[in-house]
Tab-separated table of C-alpha atoms and ligand atoms in Angstrom:
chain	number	residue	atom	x	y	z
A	1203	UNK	CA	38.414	-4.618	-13.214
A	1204	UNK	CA	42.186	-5.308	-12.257
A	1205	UNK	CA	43.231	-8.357	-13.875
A	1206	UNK	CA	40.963	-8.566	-16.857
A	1207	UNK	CA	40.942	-12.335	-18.767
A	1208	UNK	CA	40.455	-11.585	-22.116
A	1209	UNK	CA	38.021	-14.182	-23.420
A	1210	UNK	CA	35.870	-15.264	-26.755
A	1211	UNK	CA	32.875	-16.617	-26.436
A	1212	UNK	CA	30.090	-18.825	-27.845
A	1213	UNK	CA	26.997	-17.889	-26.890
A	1214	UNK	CA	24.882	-20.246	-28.986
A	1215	UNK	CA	22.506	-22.277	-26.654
A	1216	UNK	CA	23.478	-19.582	-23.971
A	1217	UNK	CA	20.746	-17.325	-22.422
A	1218	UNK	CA	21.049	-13.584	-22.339
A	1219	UNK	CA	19.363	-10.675	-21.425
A	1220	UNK	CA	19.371	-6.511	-21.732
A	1221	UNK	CA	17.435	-4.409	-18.919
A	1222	UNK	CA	16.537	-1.016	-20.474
A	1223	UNK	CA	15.374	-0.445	-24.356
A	1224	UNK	CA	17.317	2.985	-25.174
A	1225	UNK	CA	20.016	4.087	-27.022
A	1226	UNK	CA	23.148	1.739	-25.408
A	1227	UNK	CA	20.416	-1.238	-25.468
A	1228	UNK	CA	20.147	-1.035	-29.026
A	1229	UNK	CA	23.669	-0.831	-29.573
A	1230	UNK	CA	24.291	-4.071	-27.399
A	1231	UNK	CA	21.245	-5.681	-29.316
A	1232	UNK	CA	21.794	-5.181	-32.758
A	1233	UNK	CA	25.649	-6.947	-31.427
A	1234	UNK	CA	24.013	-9.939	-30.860
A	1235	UNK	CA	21.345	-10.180	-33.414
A	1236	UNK	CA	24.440	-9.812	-35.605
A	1237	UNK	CA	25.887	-12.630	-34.134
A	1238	UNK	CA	23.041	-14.100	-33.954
A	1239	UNK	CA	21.870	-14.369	-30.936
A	1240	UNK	CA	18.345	-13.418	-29.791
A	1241	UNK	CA	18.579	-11.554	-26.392
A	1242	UNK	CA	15.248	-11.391	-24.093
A	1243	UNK	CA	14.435	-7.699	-23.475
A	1244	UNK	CA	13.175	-6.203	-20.301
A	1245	UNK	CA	12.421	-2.556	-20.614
A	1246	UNK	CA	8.747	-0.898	-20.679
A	1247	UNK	CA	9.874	0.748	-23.816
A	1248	UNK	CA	11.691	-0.146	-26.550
A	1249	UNK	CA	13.973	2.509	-28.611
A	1250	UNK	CA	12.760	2.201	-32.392
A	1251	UNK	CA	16.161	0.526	-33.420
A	1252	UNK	CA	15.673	-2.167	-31.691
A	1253	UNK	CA	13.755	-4.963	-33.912
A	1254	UNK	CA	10.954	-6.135	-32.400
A	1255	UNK	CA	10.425	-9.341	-34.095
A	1256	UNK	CA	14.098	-10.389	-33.323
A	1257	UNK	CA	13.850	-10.406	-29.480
A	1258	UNK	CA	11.909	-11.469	-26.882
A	1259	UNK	CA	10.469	-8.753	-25.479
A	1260	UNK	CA	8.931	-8.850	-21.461
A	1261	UNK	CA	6.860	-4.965	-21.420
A	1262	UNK	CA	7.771	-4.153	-18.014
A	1263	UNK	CA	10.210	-2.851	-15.615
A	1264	UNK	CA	12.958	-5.487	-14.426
A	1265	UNK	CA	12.077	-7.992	-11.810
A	1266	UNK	CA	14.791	-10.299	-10.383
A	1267	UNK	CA	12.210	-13.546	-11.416
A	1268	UNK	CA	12.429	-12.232	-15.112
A	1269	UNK	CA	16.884	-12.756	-15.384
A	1270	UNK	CA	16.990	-15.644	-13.054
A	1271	UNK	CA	17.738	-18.535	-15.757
A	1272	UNK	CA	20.104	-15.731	-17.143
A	1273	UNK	CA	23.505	-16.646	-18.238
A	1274	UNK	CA	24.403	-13.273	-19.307
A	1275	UNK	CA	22.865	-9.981	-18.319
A	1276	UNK	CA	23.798	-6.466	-19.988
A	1277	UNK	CA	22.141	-3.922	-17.466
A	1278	UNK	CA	21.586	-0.604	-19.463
A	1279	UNK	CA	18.504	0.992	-18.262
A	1280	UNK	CA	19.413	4.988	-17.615
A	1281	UNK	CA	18.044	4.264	-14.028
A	1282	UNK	CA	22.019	3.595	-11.984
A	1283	UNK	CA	20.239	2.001	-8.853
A	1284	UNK	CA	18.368	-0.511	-10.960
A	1285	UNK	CA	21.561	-0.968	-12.804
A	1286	UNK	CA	23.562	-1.452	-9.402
A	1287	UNK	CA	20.537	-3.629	-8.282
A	1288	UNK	CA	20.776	-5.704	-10.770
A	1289	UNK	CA	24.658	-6.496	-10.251
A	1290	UNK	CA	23.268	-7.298	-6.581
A	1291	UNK	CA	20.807	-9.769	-7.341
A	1292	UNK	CA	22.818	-11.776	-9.661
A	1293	UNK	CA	23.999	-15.645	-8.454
A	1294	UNK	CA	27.685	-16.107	-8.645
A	1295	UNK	CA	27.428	-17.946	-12.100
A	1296	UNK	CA	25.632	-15.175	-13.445
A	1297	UNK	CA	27.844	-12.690	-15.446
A	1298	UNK	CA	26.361	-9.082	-15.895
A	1299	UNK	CA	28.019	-5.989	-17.404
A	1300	UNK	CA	26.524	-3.212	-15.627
A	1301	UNK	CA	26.962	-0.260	-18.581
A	1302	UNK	CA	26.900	2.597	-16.555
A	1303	UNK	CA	29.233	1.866	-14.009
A	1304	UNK	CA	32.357	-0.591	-15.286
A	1305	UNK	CA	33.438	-1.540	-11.614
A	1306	UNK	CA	30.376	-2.992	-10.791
A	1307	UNK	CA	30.548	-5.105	-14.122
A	1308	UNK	CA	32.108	-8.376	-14.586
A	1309	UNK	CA	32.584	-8.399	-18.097
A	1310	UNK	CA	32.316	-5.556	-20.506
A	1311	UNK	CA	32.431	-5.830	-24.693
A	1312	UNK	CA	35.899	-4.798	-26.353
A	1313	UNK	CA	35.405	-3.097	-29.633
A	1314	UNK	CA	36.660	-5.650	-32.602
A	1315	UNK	CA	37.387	-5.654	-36.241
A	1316	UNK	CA	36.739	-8.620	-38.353
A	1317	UNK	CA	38.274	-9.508	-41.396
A	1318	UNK	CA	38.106	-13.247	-43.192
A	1319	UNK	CA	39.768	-15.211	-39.986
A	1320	UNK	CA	41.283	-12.208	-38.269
A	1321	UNK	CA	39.580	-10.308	-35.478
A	1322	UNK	CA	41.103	-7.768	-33.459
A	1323	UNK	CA	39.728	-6.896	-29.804
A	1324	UNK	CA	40.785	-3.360	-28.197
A	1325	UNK	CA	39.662	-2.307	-24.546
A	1326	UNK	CA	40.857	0.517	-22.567
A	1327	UNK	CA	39.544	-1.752	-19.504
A	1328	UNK	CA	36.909	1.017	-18.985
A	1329	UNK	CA	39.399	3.934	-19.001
A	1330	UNK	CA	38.538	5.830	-22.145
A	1331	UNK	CA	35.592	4.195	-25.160
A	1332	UNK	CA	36.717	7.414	-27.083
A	1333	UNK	CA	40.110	6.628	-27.172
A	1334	UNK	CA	39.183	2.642	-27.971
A	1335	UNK	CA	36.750	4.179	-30.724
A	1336	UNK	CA	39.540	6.092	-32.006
A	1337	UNK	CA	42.456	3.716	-32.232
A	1338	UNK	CA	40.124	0.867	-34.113
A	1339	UNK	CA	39.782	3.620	-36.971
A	1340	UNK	CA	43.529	4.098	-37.386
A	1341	UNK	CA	43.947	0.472	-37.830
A	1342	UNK	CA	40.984	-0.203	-39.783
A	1343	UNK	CA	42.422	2.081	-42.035
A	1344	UNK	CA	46.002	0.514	-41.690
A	1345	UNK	CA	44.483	-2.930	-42.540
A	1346	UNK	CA	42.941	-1.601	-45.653
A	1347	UNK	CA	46.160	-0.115	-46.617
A	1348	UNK	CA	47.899	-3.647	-46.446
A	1349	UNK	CA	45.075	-5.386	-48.714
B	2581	SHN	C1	33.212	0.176	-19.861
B	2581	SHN	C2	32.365	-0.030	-21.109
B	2581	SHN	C3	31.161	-0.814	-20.628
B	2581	SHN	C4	30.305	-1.460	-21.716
B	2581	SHN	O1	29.453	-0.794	-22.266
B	2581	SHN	O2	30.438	-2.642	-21.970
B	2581	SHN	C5	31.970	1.277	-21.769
B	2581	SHN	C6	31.561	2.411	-21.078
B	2581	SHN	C7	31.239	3.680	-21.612
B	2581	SHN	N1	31.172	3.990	-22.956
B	2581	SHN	C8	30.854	5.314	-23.106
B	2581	SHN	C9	30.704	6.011	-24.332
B	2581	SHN	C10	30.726	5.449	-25.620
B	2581	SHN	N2	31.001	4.131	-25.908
B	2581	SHN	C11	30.980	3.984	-27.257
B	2581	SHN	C12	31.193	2.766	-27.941
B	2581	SHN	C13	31.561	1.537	-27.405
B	2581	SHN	N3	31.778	1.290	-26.082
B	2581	SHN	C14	32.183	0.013	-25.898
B	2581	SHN	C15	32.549	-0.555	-24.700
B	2581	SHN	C16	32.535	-0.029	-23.448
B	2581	SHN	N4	32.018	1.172	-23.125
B	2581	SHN	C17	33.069	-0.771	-22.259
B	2581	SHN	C18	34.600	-0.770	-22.169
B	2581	SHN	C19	35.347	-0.025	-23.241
B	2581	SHN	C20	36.829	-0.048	-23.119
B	2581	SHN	O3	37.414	-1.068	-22.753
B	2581	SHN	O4	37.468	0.975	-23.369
B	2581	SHN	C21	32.317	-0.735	-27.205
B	2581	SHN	C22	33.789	-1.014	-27.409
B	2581	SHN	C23	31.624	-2.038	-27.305
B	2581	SHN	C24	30.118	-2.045	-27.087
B	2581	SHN	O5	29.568	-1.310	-26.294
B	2581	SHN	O6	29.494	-2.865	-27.764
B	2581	SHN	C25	31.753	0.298	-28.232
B	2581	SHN	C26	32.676	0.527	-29.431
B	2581	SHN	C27	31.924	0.351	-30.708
B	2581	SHN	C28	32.866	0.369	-31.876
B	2581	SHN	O7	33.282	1.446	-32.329
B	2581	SHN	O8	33.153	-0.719	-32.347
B	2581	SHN	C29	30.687	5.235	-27.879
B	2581	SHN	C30	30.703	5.463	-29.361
B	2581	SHN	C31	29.400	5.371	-30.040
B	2581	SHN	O9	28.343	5.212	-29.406
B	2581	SHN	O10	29.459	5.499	-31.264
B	2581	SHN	C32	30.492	6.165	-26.850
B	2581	SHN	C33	30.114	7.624	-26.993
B	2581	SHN	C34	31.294	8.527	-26.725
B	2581	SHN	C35	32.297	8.666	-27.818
B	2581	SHN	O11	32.079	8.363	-29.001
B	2581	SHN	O12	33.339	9.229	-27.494
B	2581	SHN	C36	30.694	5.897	-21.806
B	2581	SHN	C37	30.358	7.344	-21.542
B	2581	SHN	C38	31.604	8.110	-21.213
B	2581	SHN	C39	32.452	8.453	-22.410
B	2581	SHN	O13	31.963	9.072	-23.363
B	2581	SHN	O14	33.679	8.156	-22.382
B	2581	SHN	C40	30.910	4.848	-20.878
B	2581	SHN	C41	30.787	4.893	-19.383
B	2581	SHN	C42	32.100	4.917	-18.664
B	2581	SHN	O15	33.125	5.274	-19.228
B	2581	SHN	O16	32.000	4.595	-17.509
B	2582	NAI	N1	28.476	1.608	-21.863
B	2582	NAI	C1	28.349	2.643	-22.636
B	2582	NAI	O1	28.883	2.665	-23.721
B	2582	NAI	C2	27.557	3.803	-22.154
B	2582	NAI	C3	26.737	3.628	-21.079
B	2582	NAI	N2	25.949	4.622	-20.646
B	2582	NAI	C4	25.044	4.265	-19.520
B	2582	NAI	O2	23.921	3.569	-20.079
B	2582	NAI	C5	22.705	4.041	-19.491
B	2582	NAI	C6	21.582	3.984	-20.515
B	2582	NAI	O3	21.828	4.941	-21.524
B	2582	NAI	P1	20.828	5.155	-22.747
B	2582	NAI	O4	20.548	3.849	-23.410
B	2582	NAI	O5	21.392	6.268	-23.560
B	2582	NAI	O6	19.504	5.648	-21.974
B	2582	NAI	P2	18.023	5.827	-22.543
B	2582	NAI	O7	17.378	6.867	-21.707
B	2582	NAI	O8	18.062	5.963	-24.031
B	2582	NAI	O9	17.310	4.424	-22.231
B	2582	NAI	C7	17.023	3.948	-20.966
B	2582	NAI	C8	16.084	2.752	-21.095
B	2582	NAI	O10	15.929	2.129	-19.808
B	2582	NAI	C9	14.570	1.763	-19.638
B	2582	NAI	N3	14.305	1.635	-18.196
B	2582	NAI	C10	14.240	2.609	-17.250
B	2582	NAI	N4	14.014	2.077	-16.038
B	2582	NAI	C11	13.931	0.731	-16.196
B	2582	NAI	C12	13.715	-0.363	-15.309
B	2582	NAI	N5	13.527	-0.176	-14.003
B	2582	NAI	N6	13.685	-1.612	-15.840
B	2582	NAI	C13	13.874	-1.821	-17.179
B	2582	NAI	N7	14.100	-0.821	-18.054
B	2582	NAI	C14	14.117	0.436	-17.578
B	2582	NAI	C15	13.808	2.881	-20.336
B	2582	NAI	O11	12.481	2.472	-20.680
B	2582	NAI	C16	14.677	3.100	-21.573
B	2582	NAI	O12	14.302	2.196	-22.589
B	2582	NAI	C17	23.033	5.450	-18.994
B	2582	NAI	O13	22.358	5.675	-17.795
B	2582	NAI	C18	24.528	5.446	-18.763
B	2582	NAI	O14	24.794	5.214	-17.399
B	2582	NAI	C19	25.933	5.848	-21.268
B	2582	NAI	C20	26.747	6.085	-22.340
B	2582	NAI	C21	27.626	5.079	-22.867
């Protein structure tokens, strides 16, 4: 991404959904849910943090027919072809973070702190999560110091 927009969006009444049930699905889910938003699920299995009765869950690998009302897609199955595939098969007005490969996405998720009617984003634009993960401790822990 060269000349990221940094947005915030509603995604109430939007449609969304995550390819793959592992470890960086459930992540990704349990964002929405917390916002909730319900996300439908395409993965044959389903990591056991994922709640079950939260999503909607199609048991099988990803099919193009299953994302094509899609407004969002998070591709995170550990498979990088499907992943790329996915990215492929998506309409122009579809918006799909591919997880395992952030120049084939065209959005990713920035890491954000909340407090009352303050929320920070932070994004290395892809270049380092460690470094993002790092940075939103120091000022979490600034922020506390100021209350
Ligand atoms: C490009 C992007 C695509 C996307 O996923 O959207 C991406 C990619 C990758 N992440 C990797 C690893 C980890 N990512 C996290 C966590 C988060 N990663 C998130 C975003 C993004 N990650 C996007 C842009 C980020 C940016 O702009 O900098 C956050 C902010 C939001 C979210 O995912 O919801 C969330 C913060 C949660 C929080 O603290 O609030 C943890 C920590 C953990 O799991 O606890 C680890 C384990 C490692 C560690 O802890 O060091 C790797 C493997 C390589 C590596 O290790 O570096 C890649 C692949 C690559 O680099 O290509
Ligand atoms: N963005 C990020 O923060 C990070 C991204 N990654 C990327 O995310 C990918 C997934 O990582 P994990 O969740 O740890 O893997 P995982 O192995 O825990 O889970 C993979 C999931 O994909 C599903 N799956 C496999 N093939 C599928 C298909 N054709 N259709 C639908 N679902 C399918 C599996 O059933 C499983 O639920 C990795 O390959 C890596 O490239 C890895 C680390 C961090």
């Amino acid at each position: 991404m060269n000349n990221p927009y940094p947005i915030i969006l509603d995604l109430a009444n939007k449609k969304i959904a995550v390819v793959g049930g592992g470890k960086i699905a459930a992540r990704k889910i349990n964002s929405l849910l917390a916002i909730k938003v319900s996300p439908t699920v395409i993965s044959p299995k389903l990591a056991n943090s994922i709640p079950l009765e939260q999503i909607h869950w199609i048991q099988d690998y990803y099919q193009r027919k299953y994302v094509m009302t899609m407004d969002l897609i998070i591709a995170c199955t550990n498979n990088l072809q499907v992943n790329r595939q996915i990215v492929q098969e998506a309409t122009a007005r579809q918006l799909v973070n591919d997880t395992s490969e952030k120049n084939y996405s065209n959005f990713y998720n920035m890491a954000t702190i909340t407090q009352n009617d303050l929320l920070i984003g932070l994004s290395t634009i892809g270049k380092s999560p460690a470094k993002v993960k790092k940075i939103k401790k120091m000022l979490e822990k600034w922020l506390d110091q100021q209350n």
